[in-house]
XYZ file of C-alpha atoms in Angstrom:
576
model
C -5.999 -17.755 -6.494
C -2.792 -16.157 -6.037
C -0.147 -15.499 -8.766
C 3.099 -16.633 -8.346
C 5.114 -13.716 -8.238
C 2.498 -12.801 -4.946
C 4.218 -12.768 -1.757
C 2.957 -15.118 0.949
C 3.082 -14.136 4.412
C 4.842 -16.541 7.012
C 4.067 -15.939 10.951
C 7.790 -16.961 11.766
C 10.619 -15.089 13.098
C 14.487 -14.945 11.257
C 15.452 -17.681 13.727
C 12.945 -20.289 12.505
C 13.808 -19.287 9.092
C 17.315 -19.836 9.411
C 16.355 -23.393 10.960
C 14.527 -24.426 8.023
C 17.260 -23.178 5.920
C 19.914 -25.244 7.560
C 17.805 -28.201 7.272
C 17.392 -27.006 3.340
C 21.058 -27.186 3.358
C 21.902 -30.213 5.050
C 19.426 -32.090 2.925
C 20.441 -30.897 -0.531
C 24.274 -31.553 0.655
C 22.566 -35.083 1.640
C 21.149 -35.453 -2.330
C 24.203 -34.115 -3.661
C 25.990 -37.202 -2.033
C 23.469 -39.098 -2.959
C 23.729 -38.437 -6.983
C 27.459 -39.175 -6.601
C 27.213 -42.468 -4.858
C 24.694 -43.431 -7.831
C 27.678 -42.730 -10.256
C 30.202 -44.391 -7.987
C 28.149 -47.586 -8.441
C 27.659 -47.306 -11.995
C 31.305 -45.438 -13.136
C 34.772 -46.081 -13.363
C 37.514 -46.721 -10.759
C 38.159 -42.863 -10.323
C 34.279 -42.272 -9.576
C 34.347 -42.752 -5.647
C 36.846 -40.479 -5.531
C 35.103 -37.560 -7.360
C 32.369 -38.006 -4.606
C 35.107 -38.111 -1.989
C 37.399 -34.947 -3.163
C 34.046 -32.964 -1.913
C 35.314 -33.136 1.716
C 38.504 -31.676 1.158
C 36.856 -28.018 0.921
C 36.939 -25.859 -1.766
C 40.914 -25.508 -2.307
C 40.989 -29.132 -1.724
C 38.843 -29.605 -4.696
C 39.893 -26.811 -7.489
C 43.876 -28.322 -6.605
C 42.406 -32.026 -7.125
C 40.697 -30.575 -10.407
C 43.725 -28.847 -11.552
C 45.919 -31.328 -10.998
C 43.580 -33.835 -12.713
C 42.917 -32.038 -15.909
C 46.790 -32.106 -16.526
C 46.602 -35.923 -17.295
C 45.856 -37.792 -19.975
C 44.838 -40.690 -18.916
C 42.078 -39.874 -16.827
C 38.952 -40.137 -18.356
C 36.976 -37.275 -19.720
C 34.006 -38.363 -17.879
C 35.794 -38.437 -14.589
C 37.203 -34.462 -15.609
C 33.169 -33.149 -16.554
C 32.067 -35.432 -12.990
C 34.668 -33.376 -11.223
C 33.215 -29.770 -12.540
C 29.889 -30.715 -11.656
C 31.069 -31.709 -8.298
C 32.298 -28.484 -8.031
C 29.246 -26.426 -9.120
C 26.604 -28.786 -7.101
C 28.878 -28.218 -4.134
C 28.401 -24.508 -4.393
C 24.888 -24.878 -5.213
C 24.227 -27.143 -1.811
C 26.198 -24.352 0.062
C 24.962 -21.122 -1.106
C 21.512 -22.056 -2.215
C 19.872 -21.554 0.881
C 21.874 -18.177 0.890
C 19.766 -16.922 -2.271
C 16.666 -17.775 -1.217
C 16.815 -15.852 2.179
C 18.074 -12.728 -0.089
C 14.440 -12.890 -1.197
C 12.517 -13.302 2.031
C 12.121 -9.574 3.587
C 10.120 -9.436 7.074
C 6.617 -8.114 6.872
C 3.266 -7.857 8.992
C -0.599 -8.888 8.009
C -3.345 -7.676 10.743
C -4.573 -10.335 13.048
C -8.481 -11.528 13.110
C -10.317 -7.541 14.353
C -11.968 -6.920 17.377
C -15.015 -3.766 18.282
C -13.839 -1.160 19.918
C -15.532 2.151 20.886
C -13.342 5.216 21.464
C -14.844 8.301 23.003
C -12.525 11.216 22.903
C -13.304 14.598 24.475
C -12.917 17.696 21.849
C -12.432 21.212 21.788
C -14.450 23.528 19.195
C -12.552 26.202 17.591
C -14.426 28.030 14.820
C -17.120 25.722 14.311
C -15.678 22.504 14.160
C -13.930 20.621 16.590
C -10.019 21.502 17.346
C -7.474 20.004 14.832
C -10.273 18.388 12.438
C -8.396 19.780 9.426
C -6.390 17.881 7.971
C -4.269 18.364 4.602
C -3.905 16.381 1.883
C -0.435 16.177 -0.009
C -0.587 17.642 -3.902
C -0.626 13.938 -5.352
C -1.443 11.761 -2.222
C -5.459 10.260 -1.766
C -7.754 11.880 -0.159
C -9.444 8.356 1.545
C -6.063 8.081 2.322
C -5.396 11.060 4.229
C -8.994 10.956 6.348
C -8.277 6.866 7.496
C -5.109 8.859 8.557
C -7.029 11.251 10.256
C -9.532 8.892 12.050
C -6.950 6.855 13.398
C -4.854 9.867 14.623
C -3.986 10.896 18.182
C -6.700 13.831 18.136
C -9.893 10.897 17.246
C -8.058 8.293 18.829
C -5.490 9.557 22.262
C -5.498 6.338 24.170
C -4.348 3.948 21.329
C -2.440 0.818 22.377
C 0.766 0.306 20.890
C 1.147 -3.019 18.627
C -2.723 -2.458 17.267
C -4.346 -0.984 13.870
C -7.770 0.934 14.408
C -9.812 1.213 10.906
C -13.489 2.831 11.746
C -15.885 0.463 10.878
C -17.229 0.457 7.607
C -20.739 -0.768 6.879
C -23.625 -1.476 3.818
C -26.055 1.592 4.122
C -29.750 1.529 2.306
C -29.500 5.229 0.011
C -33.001 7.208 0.981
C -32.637 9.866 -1.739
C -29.923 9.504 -4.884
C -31.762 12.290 -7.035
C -31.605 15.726 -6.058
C -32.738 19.170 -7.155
C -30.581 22.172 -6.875
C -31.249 25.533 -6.092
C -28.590 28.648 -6.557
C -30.019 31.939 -4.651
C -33.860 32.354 -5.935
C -33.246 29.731 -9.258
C -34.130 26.448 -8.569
C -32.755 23.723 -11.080
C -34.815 20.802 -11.697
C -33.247 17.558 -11.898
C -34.853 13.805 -10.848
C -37.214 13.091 -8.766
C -36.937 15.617 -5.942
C -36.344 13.462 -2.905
C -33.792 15.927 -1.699
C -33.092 20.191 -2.507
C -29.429 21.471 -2.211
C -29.435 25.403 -2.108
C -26.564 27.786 -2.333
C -25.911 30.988 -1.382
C -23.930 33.775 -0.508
C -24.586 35.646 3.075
C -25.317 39.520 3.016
C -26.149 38.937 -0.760
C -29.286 40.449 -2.247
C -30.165 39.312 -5.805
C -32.835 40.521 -8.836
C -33.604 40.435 -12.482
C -32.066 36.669 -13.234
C -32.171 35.191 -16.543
C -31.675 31.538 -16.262
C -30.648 29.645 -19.428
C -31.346 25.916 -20.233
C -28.010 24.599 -21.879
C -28.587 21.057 -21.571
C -31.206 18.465 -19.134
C -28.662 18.654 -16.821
C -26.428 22.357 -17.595
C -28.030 25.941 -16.807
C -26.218 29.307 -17.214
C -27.379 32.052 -14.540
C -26.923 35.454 -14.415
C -28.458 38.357 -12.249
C -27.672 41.716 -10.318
C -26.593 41.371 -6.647
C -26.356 44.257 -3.960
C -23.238 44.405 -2.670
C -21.464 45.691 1.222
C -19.804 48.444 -0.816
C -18.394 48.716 -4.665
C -14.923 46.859 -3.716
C -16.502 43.844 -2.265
C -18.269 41.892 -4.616
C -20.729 38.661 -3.232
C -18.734 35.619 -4.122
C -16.016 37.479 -1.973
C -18.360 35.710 1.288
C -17.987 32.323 1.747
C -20.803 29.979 0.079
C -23.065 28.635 2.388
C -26.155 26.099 1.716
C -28.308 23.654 2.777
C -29.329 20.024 2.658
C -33.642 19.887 2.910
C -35.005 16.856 3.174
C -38.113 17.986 2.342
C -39.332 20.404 -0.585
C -38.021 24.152 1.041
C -41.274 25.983 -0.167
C -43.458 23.910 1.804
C -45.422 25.520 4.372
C -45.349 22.328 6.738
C -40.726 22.347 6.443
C -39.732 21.372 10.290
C -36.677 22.698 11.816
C -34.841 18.992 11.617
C -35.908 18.974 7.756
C -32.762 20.592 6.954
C -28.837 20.249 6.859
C -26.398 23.231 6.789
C -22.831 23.334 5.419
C -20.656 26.212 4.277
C -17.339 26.304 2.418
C -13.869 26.728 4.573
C -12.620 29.943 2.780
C -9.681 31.856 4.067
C -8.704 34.517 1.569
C -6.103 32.835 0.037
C -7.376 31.682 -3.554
C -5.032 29.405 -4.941
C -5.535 26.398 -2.368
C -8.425 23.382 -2.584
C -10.453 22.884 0.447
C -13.002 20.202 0.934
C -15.680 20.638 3.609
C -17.341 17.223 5.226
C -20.550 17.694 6.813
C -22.276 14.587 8.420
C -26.086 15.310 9.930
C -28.347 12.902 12.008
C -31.923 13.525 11.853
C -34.066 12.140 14.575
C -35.821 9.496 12.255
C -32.826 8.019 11.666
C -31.582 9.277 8.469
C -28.100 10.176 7.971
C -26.794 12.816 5.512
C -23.341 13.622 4.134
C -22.407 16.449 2.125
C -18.413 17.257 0.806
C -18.191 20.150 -0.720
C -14.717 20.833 -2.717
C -14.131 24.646 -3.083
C -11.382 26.644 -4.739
C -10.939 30.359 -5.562
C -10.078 32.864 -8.687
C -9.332 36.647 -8.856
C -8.261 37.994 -11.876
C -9.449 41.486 -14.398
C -12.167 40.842 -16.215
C -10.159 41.811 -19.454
C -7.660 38.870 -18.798
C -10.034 35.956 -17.765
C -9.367 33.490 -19.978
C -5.439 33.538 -20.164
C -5.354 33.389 -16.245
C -8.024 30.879 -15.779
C -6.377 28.786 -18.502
C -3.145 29.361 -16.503
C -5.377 27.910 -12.968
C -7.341 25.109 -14.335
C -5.579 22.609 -16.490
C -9.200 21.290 -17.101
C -10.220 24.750 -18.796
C -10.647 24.067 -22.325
C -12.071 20.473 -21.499
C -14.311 21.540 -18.539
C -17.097 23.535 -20.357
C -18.335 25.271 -16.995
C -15.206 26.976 -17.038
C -14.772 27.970 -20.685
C -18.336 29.056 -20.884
C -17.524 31.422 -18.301
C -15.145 33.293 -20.466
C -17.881 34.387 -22.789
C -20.696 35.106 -20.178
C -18.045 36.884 -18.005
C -17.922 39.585 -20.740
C -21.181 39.898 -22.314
C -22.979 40.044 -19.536
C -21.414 42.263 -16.588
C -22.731 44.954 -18.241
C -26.214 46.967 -18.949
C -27.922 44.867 -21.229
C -31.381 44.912 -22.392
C -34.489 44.542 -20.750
C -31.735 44.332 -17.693
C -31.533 47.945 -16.477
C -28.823 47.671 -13.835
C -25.588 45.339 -14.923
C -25.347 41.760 -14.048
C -22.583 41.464 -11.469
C -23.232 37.626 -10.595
C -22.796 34.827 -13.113
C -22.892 31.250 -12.138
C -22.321 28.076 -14.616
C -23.979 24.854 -13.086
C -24.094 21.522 -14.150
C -26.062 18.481 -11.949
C -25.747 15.261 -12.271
C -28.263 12.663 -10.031
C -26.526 13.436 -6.249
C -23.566 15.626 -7.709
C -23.169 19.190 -8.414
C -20.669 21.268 -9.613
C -21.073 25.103 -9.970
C -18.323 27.978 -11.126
C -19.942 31.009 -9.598
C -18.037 34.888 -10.542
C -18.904 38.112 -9.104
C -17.443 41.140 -10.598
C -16.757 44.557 -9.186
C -15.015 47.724 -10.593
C -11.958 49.474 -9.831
C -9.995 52.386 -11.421
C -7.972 49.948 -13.485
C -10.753 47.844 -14.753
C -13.484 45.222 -13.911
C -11.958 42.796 -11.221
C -13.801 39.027 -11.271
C -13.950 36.841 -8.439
C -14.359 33.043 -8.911
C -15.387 30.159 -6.701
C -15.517 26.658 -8.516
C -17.144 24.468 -6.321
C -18.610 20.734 -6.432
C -21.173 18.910 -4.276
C -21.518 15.163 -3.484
C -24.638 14.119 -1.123
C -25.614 10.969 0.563
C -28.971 10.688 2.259
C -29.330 7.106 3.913
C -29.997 4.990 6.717
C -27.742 2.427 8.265
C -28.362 0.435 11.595
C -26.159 1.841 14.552
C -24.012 -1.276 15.261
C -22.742 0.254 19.027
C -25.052 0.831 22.058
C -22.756 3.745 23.283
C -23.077 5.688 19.790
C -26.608 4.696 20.195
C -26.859 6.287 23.304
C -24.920 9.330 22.698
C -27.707 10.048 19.482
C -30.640 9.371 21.775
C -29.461 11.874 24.168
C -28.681 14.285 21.216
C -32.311 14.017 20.291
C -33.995 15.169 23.449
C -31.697 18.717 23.142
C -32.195 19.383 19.610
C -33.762 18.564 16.431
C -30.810 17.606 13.925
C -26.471 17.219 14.567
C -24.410 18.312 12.357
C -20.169 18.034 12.488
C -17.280 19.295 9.802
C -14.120 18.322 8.956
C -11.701 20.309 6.226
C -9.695 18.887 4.336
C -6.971 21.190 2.761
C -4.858 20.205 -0.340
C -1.595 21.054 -0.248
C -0.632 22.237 -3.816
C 1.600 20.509 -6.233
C 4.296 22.375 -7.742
C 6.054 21.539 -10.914
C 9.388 21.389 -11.921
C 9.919 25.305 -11.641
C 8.369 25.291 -7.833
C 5.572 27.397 -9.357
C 1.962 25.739 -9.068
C 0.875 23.112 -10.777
C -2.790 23.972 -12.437
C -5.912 22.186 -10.572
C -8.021 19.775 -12.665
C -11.695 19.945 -11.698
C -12.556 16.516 -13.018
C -9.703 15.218 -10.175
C -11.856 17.857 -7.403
C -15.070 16.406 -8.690
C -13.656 12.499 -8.208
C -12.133 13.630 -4.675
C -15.672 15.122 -3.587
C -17.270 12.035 -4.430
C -15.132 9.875 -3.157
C -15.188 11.795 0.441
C -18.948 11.717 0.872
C -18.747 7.545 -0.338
C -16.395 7.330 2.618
C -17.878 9.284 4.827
C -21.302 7.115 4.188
C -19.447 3.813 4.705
C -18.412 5.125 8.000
C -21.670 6.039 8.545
C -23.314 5.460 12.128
C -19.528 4.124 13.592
C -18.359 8.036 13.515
C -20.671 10.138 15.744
C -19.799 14.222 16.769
C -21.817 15.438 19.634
C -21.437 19.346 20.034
C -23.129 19.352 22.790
C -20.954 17.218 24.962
C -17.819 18.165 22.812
C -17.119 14.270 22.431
C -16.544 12.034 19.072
C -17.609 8.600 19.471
C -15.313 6.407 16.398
C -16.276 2.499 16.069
C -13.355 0.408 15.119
C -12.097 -2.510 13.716
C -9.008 -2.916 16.296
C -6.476 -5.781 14.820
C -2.993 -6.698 16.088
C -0.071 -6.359 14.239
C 1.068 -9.700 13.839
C 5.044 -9.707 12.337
C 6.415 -12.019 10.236
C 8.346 -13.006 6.675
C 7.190 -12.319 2.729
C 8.603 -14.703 0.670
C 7.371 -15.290 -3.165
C 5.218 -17.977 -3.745
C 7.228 -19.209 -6.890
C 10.112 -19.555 -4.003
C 8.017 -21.078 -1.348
C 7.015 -23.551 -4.121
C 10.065 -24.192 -5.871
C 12.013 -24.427 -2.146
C 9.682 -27.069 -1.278
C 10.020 -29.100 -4.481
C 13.753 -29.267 -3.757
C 13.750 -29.984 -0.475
C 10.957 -32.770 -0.992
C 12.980 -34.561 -4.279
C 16.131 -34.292 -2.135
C 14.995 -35.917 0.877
C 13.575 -39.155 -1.395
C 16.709 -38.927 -3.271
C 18.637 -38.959 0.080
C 17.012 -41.606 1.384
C 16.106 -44.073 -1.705
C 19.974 -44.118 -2.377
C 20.845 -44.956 1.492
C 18.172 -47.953 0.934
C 18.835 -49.065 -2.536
C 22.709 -48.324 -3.031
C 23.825 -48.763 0.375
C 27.862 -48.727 1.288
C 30.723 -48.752 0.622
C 29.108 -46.483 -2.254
C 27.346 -44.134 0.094
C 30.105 -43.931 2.473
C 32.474 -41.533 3.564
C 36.130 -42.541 3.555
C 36.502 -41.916 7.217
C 33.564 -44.693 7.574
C 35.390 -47.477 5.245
C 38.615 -47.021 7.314
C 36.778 -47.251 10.702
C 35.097 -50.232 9.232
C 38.302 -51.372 8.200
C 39.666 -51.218 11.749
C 36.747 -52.324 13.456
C 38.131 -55.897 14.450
C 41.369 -54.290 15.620
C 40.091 -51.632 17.841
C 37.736 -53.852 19.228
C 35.004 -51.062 19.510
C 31.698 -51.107 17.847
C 31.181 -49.014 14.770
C 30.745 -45.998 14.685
C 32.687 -44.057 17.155
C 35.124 -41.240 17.071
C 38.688 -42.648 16.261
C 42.096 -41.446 17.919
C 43.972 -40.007 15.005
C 48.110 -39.736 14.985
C 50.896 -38.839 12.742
C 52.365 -40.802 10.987
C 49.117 -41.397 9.499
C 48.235 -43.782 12.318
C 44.539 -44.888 13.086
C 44.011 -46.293 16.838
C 47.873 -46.972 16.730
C 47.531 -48.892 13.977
C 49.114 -48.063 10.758
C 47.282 -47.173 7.526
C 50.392 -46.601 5.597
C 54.148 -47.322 6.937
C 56.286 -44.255 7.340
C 58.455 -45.463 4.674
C 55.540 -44.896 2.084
C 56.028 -40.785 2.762
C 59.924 -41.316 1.819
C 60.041 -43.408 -0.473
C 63.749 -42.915 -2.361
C 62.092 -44.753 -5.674
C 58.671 -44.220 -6.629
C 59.040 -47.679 -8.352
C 59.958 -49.233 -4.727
C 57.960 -51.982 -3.039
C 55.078 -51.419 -0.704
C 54.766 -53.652 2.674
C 51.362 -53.938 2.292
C 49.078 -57.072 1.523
C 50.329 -57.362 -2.528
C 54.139 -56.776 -1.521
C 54.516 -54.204 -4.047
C 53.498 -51.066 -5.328
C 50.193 -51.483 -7.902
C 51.558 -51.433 -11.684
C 48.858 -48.248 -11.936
C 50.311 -46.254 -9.341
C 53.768 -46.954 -10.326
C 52.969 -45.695 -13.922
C 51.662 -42.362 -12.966
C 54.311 -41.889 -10.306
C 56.730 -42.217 -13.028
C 55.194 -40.168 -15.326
C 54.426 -37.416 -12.961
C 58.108 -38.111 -12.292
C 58.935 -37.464 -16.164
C 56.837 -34.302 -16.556
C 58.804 -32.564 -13.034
């Protein structure tokens, strides 16, 4: 149920909102009326007028008021009616004026329709053309790839007016636990249903000593060849693979396995996630996002620079573990008789794994460490292909080759703080991103589909019309309604029940008055003259304008002047 500060969506346009306004209006100014023909009944002789004096307009009313309050003998009730007159006359008139300063337009997404889009590609360094995207320094990564699925390069012949959101579906999980292996080390962990192996390419590795921190935490170190002294292995980009079936069996096919490699471009301090999506020919689907980002420093001042990098240092303990092994062991140690040059902190957790790999090298100022910290996020399931055309498109896939596979980068831009210098990166918010990226990606599942082979990407979406329209509050909606409903019984109940001459205006009295002399039926528009003359017929005689004594006697019905009038005449007379 919604609150009642929520805002309720109205399919109208201004013009229908200032029509229901108006009728607002002219209904409350209706009640108003109403309430003051109730207290012309039950008040004094001065009541009626109160009502009246609200047709003479504002000025008409504050120089009735004014004028009013300077007597004595006029009631205090009468005084208080006439204040309230005044504020329930601004109310009725500006009411309607508040309540459309809290209306603002607004749009909701009509009822979705399927829609396949097919878009040819171009493949530029292993991945289609323009399938990286970048993420701003405190913006959401979900965010930013619905962005990029419903962007011109996935989605070129997009009508105007419409919202495409790739279709999102339930998918059954195949494999949730998964065992992880870095070069030759394999770390055990579940039941097996699925092996993720790093590695580093041109990288040669012997005498590892693997250490058993925790069930889940393993410290690794070991002596890797390198291409020459300055290039050390974690200077390659990590590569690895997805098996769906144990890697040292003898009877692994070539579609038992899914490949994905980090996005590294020699420049350290940026984050980089890499999406791989494979389809094997039995109908599982796998996703792997892999979140990557880079550290150089000497080996002497580690810990002050990766404190500097990673505001997660201290709390993180892959990273402050590294300190320690960093320094003990990239050196000759015992039974070790060449130094250990790779060191790699790992932690795995069910379908997630995060590693902080450094490979040291010398140079003539001292030992130089380079860092990759790096976390994994896998999703092996199967989900029914709700389009025949995607359908197609993997059926002819399968007859070419064993397995697909497609990337997509995603490339943080970094935050900067207050100084414009760098803002430190916080693993635990790389580890949530990764994780978050491969959920996605799984959701989208079978409705996003890159074929290689015919350079296409086939995108399933939910395509809904932007319908426009006008937020209002619900506590305004409600309240509006209230008003509008009390007024309109008020309104009428007192045109029933009261009836005239207390519910009519002066103008109808008069031309009720003069009904029998104009001979006309009532009501009609009435010729109006000066001097004060209603269809020729006099209300007052022009002597009553210049009068020489306000004590002198009036022509009308009595003969004279009434005794009341004359006494405030002469008192008003007294007080000039």
């Amino acid at each position: 149920m919604p609150a009642l500060t929520d805002k309720i969506f109205l399919p109208i346009s201004i013009f229908v909102l200032n029509v229901v306004l108006a009728a607002f209006k002219f209904v409350l100014a209706n009640a108003v009326g109403a309430c003051f023909a109730i207290y012309a009944m039950r008040g004094c002789e001065y009541a009626k007028s109160v009502g009246w004096i609200r047709s003479a307009g504002y000025r008409g009313m504050i120089t009735t008021s004014y004028n009013t309050f300077k007597r004595k003998n006029v009631p205090g009730s009468v005084k208080l009616a006439l204040i309230v007159a005044f504020i329930a006359t601004l109310v009725a008139n500006f009411l309607d004026k508040g309540i459309s300063s809290l209306v603002h337009p607004g749009f909701r997404l009509g009822q979705p329709t399927k829609d396949v889009v097919v878009s040819p590609q171009a493949e530029h360094s292993g991945i289609f053309f323009g399938w990286s995207f970048v993420v701003p320094g405190n913006g959401s990564v979900v965010g930013t790839m619905k962005q990029s699925l419903n962007s011109s390069i996935a989605n070129p012949r997009a009508d105007d007016g419409y919202v495409y959101s790739p279709v999102i579906s339930e998918y059954t999980p195949v494999c949730t636990d998964f065992e992880f292996q870095f070069e030759k080390e394999i770390m055990r962990n579940g039941s097996g249903c699925g092996w993720v192996k790093i590695y580093f390419p041109t990288n040669f590795v012997n005498s590892p000593i693997k250490t058993e921190r925790s069930p889940n935490r393993w410290s690794i170190t070991m002596a890797s060849s390198q291409l020459d002294s300055d290039h050390p292995a974690t200077e390659q980009p990590a590569s690895g693979y997805l098996y769906f079936v144990d890697p040292t069996s003898f009877d692994r096919k070539a579609n038992d396995f899914c490949s994905f490699k980090e996005d590294y471009r020699d420049n350290y301090e940026y984050v980089r996630t890499t999406i791989t999506k494979c389809v094997r020919d039995n109908g599982d689907i796998a996703v792997v996002a892999m979140t990557a980002t880079r550290l150089i420093s000497y080996v002497a001042e580690f810990d002050s620079v990766a404190a500097k990098t990673y505001s997660t240092y201290h709390s993180d303990d892959l990273l402050s573990t590294m300190n320690k092994t960093i320094r003990t062991k990239a050196i000759t140690a015992p039974p070790v008789q060449e130094p250990h040059n790779l060191m790699a902190e790992i932690r795995v957790a069910n379908s997630t794994t995060e590693a902080f790999v450094c490979g040291v090298y010398e140079k003539p100022d001292g030992d130089v460490s380079l860092c990759v910290y790096f976390t994994i996020a896998v999703h092996i399931f199967k989900q029914p292909v709700l389009n025949d055309q995607i359908q197609g498109a993997i059926d002819r896939l399968k007859r070419l080759v064993q397995f697909a596979n497609y990337h997509m980068v995603l490339e943080y831009f970094p935050e900067l703080t207050e100084d414009n210098t760098l803002a430190p990166i916080s693993t635990k918010k790389m580890r949530n991103d990764t994780v978050a990226v491969a959920d996605y990606m799984a959701q989208i599942g079978s409705s996003f589909f890159a074929n290689f082979y015919e350079k296409k990407v086939y995108i399933l979406y939910d395509k809904a019309e932007i319908e426009t329209g006008l937020e209002i509050p619900l506590w305004v909606l409600i309240a509006a309604g209230i008003i509008m409903l009390v007024s309109f019984c008020l309104w009428q109940l007192t045109h029933w029940f009261v009836g005239p001459p207390h519910t009519s205006s002066l103008y109808s009295i008069v031309r009720t008055r003069l009904a029998e002399t104009s001979g006309t039926p009532f009501p009609r528009l009435m010729r109006f003259k000066l001097p004060l003359t209603f269809e020729d017929v006099y209300l007052l005689p022009d002597q009553f304008e210049n009068l020489p004594d306000e004590t002198e006697t009036l022509p009308d019905e009595t003969g004279t002047l009434p005794e009341d009038i004359k006494s405030e005449r002469v008192q008003d007379k007294e007080n000039k």
